[in-house]
Coordinates of C-alpha atoms in Angstrom, one line a residue:
M1 CA 5.5 5.6 -1.3
L2 CA 6.2 2.3 -3.0
V3 CA 2.6 1.3 -3.7
Q4 CA -0.2 3.7 -4.6
A5 CA -3.8 3.0 -5.5
S6 CA -6.2 5.8 -6.4
S7 CA -10.0 5.2 -6.8
L8 CA -9.1 1.7 -8.0
T9 CA -12.3 0.0 -9.4
K10 CA -12.9 -3.3 -11.2
Q11 CA -16.4 -3.9 -12.5
Y12 CA -17.9 -6.9 -14.2
G13 CA -21.3 -5.8 -15.7
N14 CA -23.3 -4.4 -12.8
F15 CA -21.1 -6.1 -10.2
K16 CA -18.2 -4.1 -8.6
A17 CA -15.5 -6.5 -7.4
L18 CA -13.5 -3.5 -6.2
D19 CA -15.0 -0.1 -5.7
Q20 CA -13.1 3.2 -5.4
C21 CA -10.2 1.7 -3.4
S22 CA -7.5 4.2 -2.4
F23 CA -4.4 3.6 -0.2
E24 CA -0.7 3.8 -0.1
V25 CA 2.1 1.5 1.2
A26 CA 5.4 3.0 2.4
R27 CA 8.7 1.4 1.6
G28 CA 9.6 -1.1 4.3
E29 CA 6.1 -1.4 5.6
V30 CA 4.1 -4.6 6.2
L31 CA 0.4 -4.1 5.2
G32 CA -2.3 -6.6 5.8
L33 CA -5.5 -7.1 3.8
L34 CA -8.5 -8.4 5.8
G35 CA -12.0 -9.3 4.7
P36 CA -14.2 -12.4 4.1
N37 CA -14.3 -14.3 0.8
G38 CA -15.7 -12.0 -1.8
A39 CA -14.6 -8.8 -0.1
G40 CA -12.2 -8.0 -3.0
K41 CA -8.8 -8.9 -1.6
T42 CA -7.7 -11.1 -4.5
T43 CA -9.1 -8.7 -7.1
L44 CA -7.0 -5.9 -5.5
L45 CA -3.8 -8.0 -5.6
R46 CA -4.4 -9.0 -9.2
L47 CA -4.9 -5.4 -10.2
L48 CA -1.6 -4.5 -8.5
M49 CA 0.0 -7.3 -10.5
G50 CA -1.4 -5.9 -13.7
F51 CA -3.3 -9.2 -14.4
L52 CA -6.5 -7.2 -14.6
K53 CA -7.3 -3.9 -16.3
P54 CA -8.9 -1.4 -13.9
T55 CA -12.4 -0.2 -14.9
S56 CA -11.4 3.2 -13.5
G57 CA -8.7 4.6 -11.2
F58 CA -5.1 3.5 -11.2
A59 CA -2.5 1.5 -9.3
R60 CA 1.2 2.3 -9.3
I61 CA 4.3 0.5 -7.9
D62 CA 7.5 2.4 -7.7
G63 CA 5.9 5.1 -9.9
L64 CA 5.0 2.6 -12.6
D65 CA 1.5 2.0 -13.8
C66 CA 0.7 -1.6 -12.8
Y67 CA -1.3 -2.4 -15.9
L68 CA 0.4 -0.4 -18.6
Q69 CA 3.9 -1.1 -17.4
S70 CA 3.4 -4.5 -15.9
V71 CA 6.7 -6.0 -17.2
E72 CA 8.7 -3.3 -15.4
V73 CA 6.5 -3.7 -12.3
H74 CA 7.1 -7.4 -12.2
R75 CA 10.9 -6.9 -12.0
R76 CA 10.3 -5.1 -8.7
L77 CA 8.2 -7.6 -6.9
T78 CA 7.4 -11.3 -6.3
Y79 CA 3.9 -12.6 -6.0
M80 CA 2.4 -15.8 -4.5
P81 CA -1.2 -16.4 -5.5
G82 CA -3.6 -18.1 -3.2
D83 CA -3.8 -21.1 -5.6
A84 CA -0.2 -21.4 -6.6
R85 CA 0.2 -24.3 -9.1
F86 CA 3.3 -26.0 -10.4
S87 CA 4.2 -28.7 -12.9
R88 CA 3.5 -32.0 -11.1
K89 CA 6.3 -33.8 -13.0
L90 CA 9.2 -31.7 -11.8
S91 CA 10.9 -32.0 -8.4
G92 CA 10.7 -29.1 -6.0
R93 CA 14.4 -28.5 -6.5
K94 CA 14.2 -28.3 -10.3
L95 CA 11.3 -25.8 -9.9
L96 CA 13.3 -23.6 -7.6
E97 CA 16.2 -23.7 -10.0
F98 CA 13.9 -22.6 -12.8
F99 CA 12.4 -19.7 -10.8
A100 CA 15.8 -18.6 -9.5
K101 CA 17.2 -18.3 -13.0
L102 CA 14.4 -15.9 -14.0
R103 CA 16.0 -13.3 -11.8
Q104 CA 19.3 -11.5 -12.0
P105 CA 21.2 -12.2 -9.9
P106 CA 19.8 -15.8 -9.5
A107 CA 18.3 -16.4 -6.0
L108 CA 19.0 -20.1 -5.8
S109 CA 21.2 -20.1 -2.7
T110 CA 18.5 -18.1 -0.8
A111 CA 15.8 -20.4 -2.0
R112 CA 17.7 -23.4 -0.7
R113 CA 18.1 -21.7 2.7
L114 CA 14.4 -21.1 2.8
V115 CA 13.7 -24.7 2.0
E116 CA 15.8 -25.7 5.0
R117 CA 14.1 -23.1 7.2
L118 CA 10.7 -24.4 6.1
E119 CA 11.7 -28.0 6.6
L120 CA 10.7 -29.0 3.1
D121 CA 12.0 -32.0 1.2
D122 CA 12.4 -30.5 -2.2
S123 CA 13.8 -33.7 -3.8
R124 CA 10.2 -35.0 -4.2
R125 CA 8.2 -34.4 -7.3
V126 CA 5.5 -31.8 -6.9
G127 CA 2.9 -34.5 -7.7
Q128 CA 4.0 -36.4 -4.6
M129 CA 3.9 -33.4 -2.3
S130 CA 1.1 -32.6 0.1
T131 CA -0.8 -29.3 -0.1
G132 CA 1.2 -27.9 2.7
M133 CA 4.5 -28.9 1.1
R134 CA 3.5 -27.2 -2.1
Q135 CA 2.6 -24.1 -0.1
K136 CA 6.1 -24.1 1.4
L137 CA 7.6 -24.5 -2.1
A138 CA 5.7 -21.5 -3.3
L139 CA 6.8 -19.5 -0.3
A140 CA 10.5 -20.4 -0.9
A141 CA 10.2 -19.4 -4.6
T142 CA 8.5 -16.1 -3.7
L143 CA 10.6 -14.9 -0.8
A144 CA 14.0 -15.7 -2.3
P145 CA 14.5 -13.0 -4.9
E146 CA 16.0 -9.6 -4.0
V147 CA 13.1 -7.3 -4.8
P148 CA 11.6 -4.3 -3.0
L149 CA 8.1 -5.7 -2.8
V150 CA 6.6 -9.1 -1.8
V151 CA 2.9 -9.7 -2.5
L152 CA 1.3 -12.8 -0.9
D153 CA -2.3 -14.0 -1.1
E154 CA -3.1 -16.2 2.0
P155 CA 0.5 -17.3 2.5
T156 CA -0.1 -19.5 5.6
S157 CA -3.1 -21.4 4.3
N158 CA -2.7 -25.2 4.5
L159 CA 0.2 -24.9 7.0
D160 CA 0.3 -26.3 10.5
P161 CA 0.9 -23.9 13.5
T162 CA 4.6 -24.5 13.6
A163 CA 5.0 -23.7 9.9
R164 CA 2.8 -20.7 10.2
H165 CA 5.0 -19.3 13.0
G166 CA 8.1 -19.9 10.8
V167 CA 6.5 -18.0 7.8
L168 CA 5.7 -15.0 10.0
Q169 CA 9.3 -14.9 11.2
L170 CA 10.4 -14.9 7.5
L171 CA 8.1 -12.0 6.8
R172 CA 9.6 -10.0 9.8
E173 CA 13.1 -10.8 8.4
A174 CA 12.0 -9.6 5.0
Q175 CA 10.9 -6.3 6.5
Q176 CA 14.2 -6.0 8.4
A177 CA 16.0 -6.5 5.1
G178 CA 14.2 -3.4 3.7
K179 CA 11.5 -5.2 1.8
T180 CA 7.9 -4.1 1.7
V181 CA 5.3 -6.8 2.3
L182 CA 1.7 -6.8 1.3
F183 CA -0.4 -9.9 2.2
S184 CA -4.0 -11.0 2.6
S185 CA -5.1 -13.4 5.3
H186 CA -8.1 -14.8 7.2
V187 CA -6.0 -15.4 10.3
M188 CA -6.4 -12.3 12.6
S189 CA -3.7 -13.3 15.0
E190 CA -1.0 -13.4 12.3
V191 CA -2.0 -10.1 10.9
E192 CA -1.8 -8.6 14.4
E193 CA 1.6 -10.1 14.9
V194 CA 3.5 -8.8 11.9
C195 CA 1.6 -5.9 10.3
D196 CA 2.3 -2.2 10.7
R197 CA -1.1 -1.3 9.2
V198 CA -4.2 -3.2 8.1
I199 CA -6.9 -2.3 5.6
I200 CA -10.4 -3.9 5.9
L201 CA -12.4 -4.6 2.8
Q202 CA -16.2 -5.1 2.7
Q203 CA -18.0 -5.9 -0.6
G204 CA -15.2 -4.4 -2.7
R205 CA -14.9 -1.2 -0.7
L206 CA -12.1 -0.2 1.7
V207 CA -14.0 0.6 4.9
E208 CA -11.2 1.2 7.4
T209 CA -7.4 1.6 7.7
I210 CA -5.9 0.7 11.1
R211 CA -2.5 1.3 12.5
M212 CA -1.6 -1.7 14.7
S213 CA 0.3 0.6 17.1
D214 CA -3.1 2.2 17.9
I215 CA -4.8 -1.1 18.3
R216 CA -2.2 -2.4 20.7
R217 CA -2.9 0.5 23.0
Q218 CA -6.6 -0.2 23.3
H219 CA -8.0 -2.1 26.3
R220 CA -11.3 -3.2 27.6
I221 CA -11.8 -3.2 31.4
Q222 CA -14.8 -5.0 32.9
A223 CA -15.5 -4.6 36.7
E224 CA -18.2 -5.5 39.2
L225 CA -19.2 -2.5 41.4
T226 CA -20.1 -2.6 45.1
G227 CA -21.0 1.1 45.2
P228 CA -21.2 4.1 43.0
L229 CA -18.3 4.8 40.6
N230 CA -16.4 8.0 41.2
P231 CA -15.8 10.0 38.0
P232 CA -12.3 10.0 36.5
Y233 CA -10.3 13.2 36.8
G234 CA -8.1 15.4 34.6
K235 CA -6.8 14.0 31.3
L236 CA -7.9 10.5 32.3
A237 CA -11.6 11.5 31.7
D238 CA -10.8 12.2 28.0
Q239 CA -9.3 8.8 27.5
L240 CA -12.1 6.6 28.8
Q241 CA -15.5 5.5 27.5
I242 CA -17.5 4.2 30.5
T243 CA -20.7 2.2 30.3
T244 CA -22.5 1.1 33.5
S245 CA -25.2 -1.5 33.4
K246 CA -28.2 -1.8 35.8
N247 CA -26.7 -4.9 37.5
G248 CA -23.6 -3.0 38.6
T249 CA -21.2 -4.0 35.9
V250 CA -19.0 -1.3 34.4
T251 CA -17.2 -1.6 31.0
I252 CA -14.4 0.9 30.3
L253 CA -12.7 1.3 26.9
T254 CA -9.4 3.2 26.7
D255 CA -6.6 3.9 24.2
G256 CA -4.4 5.6 26.8
P257 CA -1.7 4.3 29.2
L258 CA -2.9 1.9 31.8
E259 CA -0.9 3.3 34.8
P260 CA -3.1 6.3 35.6
L261 CA -6.2 4.2 34.9
L262 CA -5.1 1.5 37.3
G263 CA -4.5 4.1 40.0
W264 CA -8.0 5.5 39.6
L265 CA -9.5 2.0 39.6
A266 CA -7.7 1.2 42.9
E267 CA -9.8 4.0 44.5
Q268 CA -13.2 2.5 43.2
P269 CA -15.5 0.1 45.0
L270 CA -14.8 -2.9 42.9
S271 CA -15.3 -6.6 43.7
E272 CA -14.0 -8.1 40.4
L273 CA -11.8 -6.7 37.7
Q274 CA -10.8 -8.0 34.2
I275 CA -8.5 -6.2 31.7
E276 CA -8.0 -7.4 28.2
P277 CA -6.6 -5.9 25.0
I278 CA -9.3 -5.1 22.5
G279 CA -7.3 -6.5 19.5
L280 CA -7.9 -6.4 15.8
R281 CA -11.0 -8.6 15.9
A282 CA -13.1 -5.9 17.6
A283 CA -12.3 -3.5 14.8
Y284 CA -12.9 -6.1 12.1
E285 CA -16.3 -7.1 13.6
R286 CA -17.5 -3.5 13.3
H287 CA -17.7 -4.3 9.6
H288 CA -18.1 -8.0 9.6
P289 CA -20.0 -9.1 12.8
S290 CA -19.6 -12.7 13.8
N291 CA -22.8 -14.7 14.1

């Protein structure tokens, strides 16, 4: 495992910003952090960076203690905070040159390719850039170095849909190149698109870990009945959760293959049928219901 957190806790007085958080991230994995503001996502990332000292528990990256060996840890990762700030007097190009020279070997050529991919005019001074342009500059600086771990806090905030799509593609390419990616986001669809696993935080506690391969198999079927529903048979019965309302509507939840289910449904007295993937939002709303 590249990243390990064990009972990681950060407390300020009586307030626990992070409480007994334990998880691991395998090499080459993309892990997403989900939760509303105040759930503990940024605190968790700052503990992994060694910026904060844990109240209890520990975090390790590549076997190194994130707080006690933070300099060595930083050589193995890049980090983009959610509020990345740069000198407003320098041009984007000069800033990228500065950051590139901090690494060995320098990552300037890769940073320039990323600038082109993100369609960023890095000749402008940072003070003349929009919020979205500064976000792209931060992404180019973060994704360029050859390190095993990339840590991103809200990487697509302030970006338009086209730019968001481009960033997600860059994250997929980083994984294909062997990098591990850990990022937080409020955008459910982008987490679904690129993550292997997702952890959900609620008031500083890790409340659920989800494999996206499992989520993608789950479907909800809603149907209108014109007669009684015949019970499912064989293995299919173990894969279905069936709820029938008094008005003749049936809701079926399944995490199994659709082919045998559709064969069984074809034999039922149905007038209407709707099939939809459950998606990550349903799992998220178990802990954070929408109003």
